[in-house]
Structure formats: C-alpha cells, structure tokens
Amino acid sequence: MKAGKKLLEKLTSGSISRKYTMGYLIMLFIVILIFGVSFFTSELLSAQYRGAIGELLDLNGLFIDVENTNRNVYDYYLYLRPASNESYLAQSAVTRGAVQEMKNRLNEEYSREVMDLCCMIDTYLTQSDALIADLTDFRSEVSAGADNAALAASYHETQNTISYINQSFQEVYTAKLVTTQQLQDGMQRVQQVLTVFQLAMLALALLVCLSFYRKVVRGMTNSVNQLTDFADRLT
C-alpha cells in the first residue's frame, strides 16, 4: 500500500504538462490492458467452444452417413435394384472418408470410445461390402442358385453390427454433450472473473483519474496563489 502510494506520488510530481501526460499514458495503458485481456480470453474460449461443437457436428454427420449407407444395404438386399448398388458404393466411400477424418482428429485428441466406434464402422463396412458382392452374384444368372439362408445370415450380421454402432454413437454423443456442457459452465465462470477484472480496472482507472485531477488542480491552485502573493508583494 505504501509502495503504491509512493509510486503514485512520484508519477504525479512535476509540471502540470507532465502530470497530464502521465495521466493520459496510464489511462491508455489500462484501456489497452482491459481490451487485450478481454479479446484474447474471448478468442480462447470461443476456439474451445467451436472445437467442441465441431466434434458434435462431425459425430452427427458420421451417424447420418452410416444410416444412409445401411439404408442402401437394406434396399439392395430387399429389391436387388442396381441403382441401390450404385448408391451404396458412393455412400460407403463417403462414410469411409468420414471415418478417416474422425481417426485423423484422434491424433490430436485421443478418445478410446471414438476409436472403438470407428473400428465398429470399419467392421460394418467390411461386412456390408461382402454382402453387396454376394447379392450382386446372386443377381447374375451364373449364381442363380445361391443360398438365400447364407445371404439372410450375412444381412442380419450387418444389422447386429449396426445395433452396436448405434449404441456406441449414443454413448459417445452423450459423453461429448457432457463435456461441452462442462466447457460451457467453465466459460461462464471465466466470463464472471473477466467481468470482475474489467470492473476492477475501471475502478483503478477512475482512481488514477481522480488522483491526477486532484494533483493537477492543486498544482494550478498553488501556482495561482503564488502569483497572487507575488503580485501583492509588488504592490
């Protein structure tokens, strides 16, 4: 407290112009400090929140890709339409790309649950590829006598894997939502601390302003009094 008072006395000493200059410089420093801390804190929190939301959106997109792929598998298994086969090939490629992107993200922030999910989707794609190939052979004249029971077993195998994938999706998505909620709560706490900091800096700026104002006014008053006394002595 004493050190701060001595520093303030040192800064407010000297000529009136020096006092004005020091006052403006200190005010400018406080304003820049408030702006800098607020800006960088907001950017850091926003980046973290965008990352969390991005993970949720990627998971949701992967879930949609898997569902679209499985819809094509079901349609081709049920109706053996060539268009469904073509749609499956296109959609499965999209799903593989989404899985690879998810795995690449794990290099930055590893998650065992997400990795297990990706592995299950890879397993499903392998199973569905084999099923689609068998169905294609079944459509041909050469394999017209294919075993329907084997095809049904392969299809049900893919659907069992899909059920595990859906359960894993639900668990991973729920965990991500909890993490995002915790991040949001942390952001609110940091925002409260930042608000207190801003109010403290504004109070400090007001204190500095009042101190310099008092020193400047006192200096001007003393100067006027000295001039008055000097004029009185001359007369």
CSV table of C-alpha atoms in Angstrom, one decimal:
chain,number,residue,atom,x,y,z
A,1,MET,CA,0.0,0.0,0.0
A,2,LYS,CA,2.8,2.4,0.9
A,3,ALA,CA,4.8,1.4,-2.2
A,4,GLY,CA,1.7,2.1,-4.4
A,5,LYS,CA,1.2,5.5,-2.7
A,6,LYS,CA,4.9,6.4,-3.2
A,7,LEU,CA,4.7,5.4,-6.9
A,8,LEU,CA,1.6,7.5,-7.3
A,9,GLU,CA,3.3,10.5,-5.7
A,10,LYS,CA,6.3,10.0,-8.0
A,11,LEU,CA,4.1,9.8,-11.1
A,12,THR,CA,2.0,12.9,-10.1
A,13,SER,CA,5.0,15.1,-9.3
A,14,GLY,CA,6.5,17.6,-11.7
A,15,SER,CA,5.0,20.2,-14.0
A,16,ILE,CA,1.3,20.3,-15.0
A,17,SER,CA,2.0,19.1,-18.5
A,18,ARG,CA,4.0,16.2,-17.2
A,19,LYS,CA,1.1,15.3,-14.9
A,20,TYR,CA,-1.4,15.4,-17.8
A,21,THR,CA,0.9,13.3,-19.9
A,22,MET,CA,1.4,10.7,-17.3
A,23,GLY,CA,-2.3,10.6,-16.6
A,24,TYR,CA,-3.2,10.0,-20.2
A,25,LEU,CA,-0.5,7.3,-20.6
A,26,ILE,CA,-1.7,5.4,-17.5
A,27,MET,CA,-5.3,5.7,-18.7
A,28,LEU,CA,-4.3,4.4,-22.2
A,29,PHE,CA,-2.4,1.5,-20.6
A,30,ILE,CA,-5.4,0.5,-18.6
A,31,VAL,CA,-7.7,0.7,-21.6
A,32,ILE,CA,-5.3,-1.4,-23.7
A,33,LEU,CA,-4.9,-3.9,-20.9
A,34,ILE,CA,-8.7,-4.3,-20.5
A,35,PHE,CA,-9.1,-4.7,-24.3
A,36,GLY,CA,-6.2,-7.1,-24.6
A,37,VAL,CA,-7.3,-9.4,-21.8
A,38,SER,CA,-10.9,-9.4,-22.9
A,39,PHE,CA,-10.1,-10.0,-26.5
A,40,PHE,CA,-7.6,-12.9,-26.0
A,41,THR,CA,-9.8,-14.5,-23.4
A,42,SER,CA,-12.9,-14.4,-25.6
A,43,GLU,CA,-10.9,-15.8,-28.6
A,44,LEU,CA,-9.5,-18.6,-26.5
A,45,LEU,CA,-12.9,-19.6,-25.1
A,46,SER,CA,-14.6,-19.3,-28.5
A,47,ALA,CA,-12.0,-21.5,-30.1
A,48,GLN,CA,-12.5,-24.2,-27.4
A,49,TYR,CA,-16.3,-24.0,-27.8
A,50,ARG,CA,-16.1,-24.1,-31.6
A,51,GLY,CA,-13.9,-27.2,-31.3
A,52,ALA,CA,-16.4,-28.9,-29.0
A,53,ILE,CA,-19.4,-28.1,-31.3
A,54,GLY,CA,-17.4,-29.2,-34.3
A,55,GLU,CA,-16.8,-32.6,-32.7
A,56,LEU,CA,-20.6,-33.0,-32.1
A,57,LEU,CA,-21.3,-32.0,-35.7
A,58,ASP,CA,-18.8,-34.4,-37.0
A,59,LEU,CA,-20.2,-37.2,-34.9
A,60,ASN,CA,-23.7,-36.4,-36.1
A,61,GLY,CA,-22.5,-36.3,-39.7
A,62,LEU,CA,-20.9,-39.6,-39.4
A,63,PHE,CA,-24.0,-41.1,-37.9
A,64,ILE,CA,-26.1,-39.8,-40.9
A,65,ASP,CA,-23.5,-41.3,-43.3
A,66,VAL,CA,-23.7,-44.7,-41.6
A,67,GLU,CA,-27.5,-44.6,-41.7
A,68,ASN,CA,-27.6,-43.7,-45.4
A,69,THR,CA,-25.2,-46.5,-46.1
A,70,ASN,CA,-27.3,-49.0,-44.2
A,71,ARG,CA,-30.4,-47.8,-46.0
A,72,ASN,CA,-28.8,-48.6,-49.3
A,73,VAL,CA,-27.8,-52.0,-48.0
A,74,TYR,CA,-31.4,-52.7,-46.9
A,75,ASP,CA,-32.8,-51.5,-50.2
A,76,TYR,CA,-30.4,-53.6,-52.3
A,77,TYR,CA,-30.9,-56.7,-50.1
A,78,LEU,CA,-34.7,-56.4,-50.4
A,79,TYR,CA,-35.2,-55.3,-54.0
A,80,LEU,CA,-31.8,-56.1,-55.7
A,81,ARG,CA,-32.0,-52.8,-57.7
A,82,PRO,CA,-28.8,-51.8,-59.5
A,83,ALA,CA,-29.4,-48.2,-58.5
A,84,SER,CA,-29.2,-49.2,-54.8
A,85,ASN,CA,-25.9,-50.9,-55.5
A,86,GLU,CA,-24.5,-47.8,-57.1
A,87,SER,CA,-25.8,-45.7,-54.3
A,88,TYR,CA,-24.2,-48.0,-51.8
A,89,LEU,CA,-20.8,-47.8,-53.5
A,90,ALA,CA,-21.0,-44.0,-53.5
A,91,GLN,CA,-22.3,-43.6,-49.9
A,92,SER,CA,-19.9,-46.2,-48.4
A,93,ALA,CA,-17.0,-44.2,-49.9
A,94,VAL,CA,-18.3,-41.1,-48.2
A,95,THR,CA,-18.7,-43.0,-44.9
A,96,ARG,CA,-15.1,-44.3,-45.2
A,97,GLY,CA,-13.9,-40.8,-45.7
A,98,ALA,CA,-15.8,-39.5,-42.7
A,99,VAL,CA,-14.3,-42.3,-40.6
A,100,GLN,CA,-10.8,-41.5,-41.7
A,101,GLU,CA,-11.3,-37.8,-40.8
A,102,MET,CA,-12.5,-38.9,-37.4
A,103,LYS,CA,-9.4,-41.0,-37.0
A,104,ASN,CA,-7.2,-38.1,-38.0
A,105,ARG,CA,-8.8,-36.0,-35.4
A,106,LEU,CA,-7.9,-38.6,-32.8
A,107,ASN,CA,-4.2,-37.9,-33.5
A,108,GLU,CA,-4.8,-34.5,-31.9
A,109,GLU,CA,-7.1,-35.6,-29.0
A,110,TYR,CA,-7.3,-39.4,-28.5
A,111,SER,CA,-10.6,-40.9,-27.3
A,112,ARG,CA,-10.9,-44.7,-26.8
A,113,GLU,CA,-14.7,-44.5,-27.2
A,114,VAL,CA,-14.4,-42.7,-30.6
A,115,MET,CA,-11.7,-45.1,-31.8
A,116,ASP,CA,-13.9,-48.1,-30.8
A,117,LEU,CA,-16.8,-46.5,-32.8
A,118,CYS,CA,-14.6,-46.1,-35.9
A,119,CYS,CA,-13.4,-49.7,-35.7
A,120,MET,CA,-17.0,-50.9,-35.5
A,121,ILE,CA,-17.9,-48.8,-38.5
A,122,ASP,CA,-15.0,-50.3,-40.4
A,123,THR,CA,-16.2,-53.8,-39.4
A,124,TYR,CA,-19.7,-52.9,-40.6
A,125,LEU,CA,-18.4,-51.6,-44.0
A,126,THR,CA,-16.3,-54.8,-44.5
A,127,GLN,CA,-19.4,-56.9,-43.8
A,128,SER,CA,-21.7,-54.8,-46.0
A,129,ASP,CA,-19.1,-54.9,-48.8
A,130,ALA,CA,-19.2,-58.7,-48.7
A,131,LEU,CA,-22.9,-58.8,-48.6
A,132,ILE,CA,-23.3,-56.4,-51.5
A,133,ALA,CA,-20.8,-58.6,-53.5
A,134,ASP,CA,-22.8,-61.7,-52.7
A,135,LEU,CA,-26.1,-60.0,-53.6
A,136,THR,CA,-24.6,-59.0,-56.9
A,137,ASP,CA,-23.5,-62.5,-57.6
A,138,PHE,CA,-27.0,-63.7,-56.6
A,139,ARG,CA,-28.5,-61.4,-59.3
A,140,SER,CA,-26.4,-63.0,-62.0
A,141,GLU,CA,-27.5,-66.0,-64.0
A,142,VAL,CA,-24.4,-67.9,-63.0
A,143,SER,CA,-25.2,-67.8,-59.3
A,144,ALA,CA,-29.0,-68.0,-59.6
A,145,GLY,CA,-29.0,-71.0,-57.2
A,146,ALA,CA,-27.2,-69.1,-54.4
A,147,ASP,CA,-28.1,-69.9,-50.8
A,148,ASN,CA,-30.7,-67.5,-49.6
A,149,ALA,CA,-30.1,-68.5,-46.0
A,150,ALA,CA,-26.5,-67.5,-46.2
A,151,LEU,CA,-27.5,-64.1,-47.6
A,152,ALA,CA,-30.0,-63.6,-44.8
A,153,ALA,CA,-27.4,-64.6,-42.2
A,154,SER,CA,-24.9,-62.1,-43.7
A,155,TYR,CA,-27.6,-59.4,-43.7
A,156,HIS,CA,-28.6,-60.0,-40.1
A,157,GLU,CA,-24.9,-59.9,-39.2
A,158,THR,CA,-24.6,-56.4,-40.6
A,159,GLN,CA,-27.7,-55.3,-38.7
A,160,ASN,CA,-26.3,-56.7,-35.5
A,161,THR,CA,-23.2,-54.6,-36.0
A,162,ILE,CA,-25.4,-51.6,-36.8
A,163,SER,CA,-27.2,-52.0,-33.5
A,164,TYR,CA,-23.8,-52.0,-31.7
A,165,ILE,CA,-22.8,-48.9,-33.7
A,166,ASN,CA,-26.0,-47.1,-32.7
A,167,GLN,CA,-25.4,-47.9,-29.1
A,168,SER,CA,-21.8,-46.7,-29.3
A,169,PHE,CA,-23.0,-43.5,-31.1
A,170,GLN,CA,-25.4,-42.8,-28.2
A,171,GLU,CA,-22.7,-43.3,-25.6
A,172,VAL,CA,-20.1,-41.2,-27.4
A,173,TYR,CA,-22.5,-38.4,-28.2
A,174,THR,CA,-23.8,-38.3,-24.6
A,175,ALA,CA,-20.2,-38.1,-23.3
A,176,LYS,CA,-19.4,-35.3,-25.8
A,177,LEU,CA,-22.5,-33.4,-24.7
A,178,VAL,CA,-21.5,-33.6,-21.0
A,179,THR,CA,-18.0,-32.4,-21.9
A,180,THR,CA,-19.5,-29.5,-23.9
A,181,GLN,CA,-21.8,-28.6,-21.0
A,182,GLN,CA,-18.8,-28.6,-18.6
A,183,LEU,CA,-16.9,-26.4,-21.1
A,184,GLN,CA,-19.8,-24.0,-21.2
A,185,ASP,CA,-20.0,-23.8,-17.4
A,186,GLY,CA,-16.3,-23.1,-17.3
A,187,MET,CA,-16.7,-20.4,-19.9
A,188,GLN,CA,-19.4,-18.8,-17.7
A,189,ARG,CA,-17.1,-18.8,-14.7
A,190,VAL,CA,-14.2,-17.3,-16.7
A,191,GLN,CA,-16.6,-14.7,-18.0
A,192,GLN,CA,-17.6,-13.8,-14.5
A,193,VAL,CA,-13.9,-13.5,-13.5
A,194,LEU,CA,-13.3,-11.4,-16.6
A,195,THR,CA,-16.2,-9.1,-15.7
A,196,VAL,CA,-14.8,-8.6,-12.1
A,197,PHE,CA,-11.4,-7.9,-13.7
A,198,GLN,CA,-12.9,-5.3,-16.0
A,199,LEU,CA,-14.7,-3.6,-13.2
A,200,ALA,CA,-11.6,-3.6,-11.1
A,201,MET,CA,-9.6,-2.0,-13.9
A,202,LEU,CA,-12.3,0.6,-14.5
A,203,ALA,CA,-12.2,1.4,-10.7
A,204,LEU,CA,-8.5,1.7,-10.9
A,205,ALA,CA,-8.7,4.0,-13.9
A,206,LEU,CA,-11.2,6.2,-12.1
A,207,LEU,CA,-9.0,6.3,-9.0
A,208,VAL,CA,-6.0,7.3,-11.2
A,209,CYS,CA,-8.1,9.9,-13.0
A,210,LEU,CA,-9.3,11.4,-9.7
A,211,SER,CA,-5.7,11.4,-8.3
A,212,PHE,CA,-4.2,13.1,-11.3
A,213,TYR,CA,-7.1,15.6,-11.4
A,214,ARG,CA,-6.6,16.5,-7.7
A,215,LYS,CA,-2.8,16.9,-8.3
A,216,VAL,CA,-3.3,19.0,-11.4
A,217,VAL,CA,-5.9,21.2,-9.7
A,218,ARG,CA,-3.8,21.5,-6.6
A,219,GLY,CA,-0.8,22.5,-8.7
A,220,MET,CA,-2.7,25.1,-10.7
A,221,THR,CA,-4.2,26.5,-7.4
A,222,ASN,CA,-0.8,26.7,-5.8
A,223,SER,CA,0.6,28.4,-8.9
A,224,VAL,CA,-2.2,30.9,-8.9
A,225,ASN,CA,-1.7,31.6,-5.2
A,226,GLN,CA,2.0,32.1,-5.7
A,227,LEU,CA,1.3,34.6,-8.5
A,228,THR,CA,-1.2,36.3,-6.3
A,229,ASP,CA,1.2,36.6,-3.4
A,230,PHE,CA,4.0,37.8,-5.6
A,231,ALA,CA,1.7,40.5,-7.1
A,232,ASP,CA,0.6,41.5,-3.6
A,233,ARG,CA,4.2,41.9,-2.5
A,234,LEU,CA,5.0,44.0,-5.6
A,235,THR,CA,2.2,46.4,-4.8
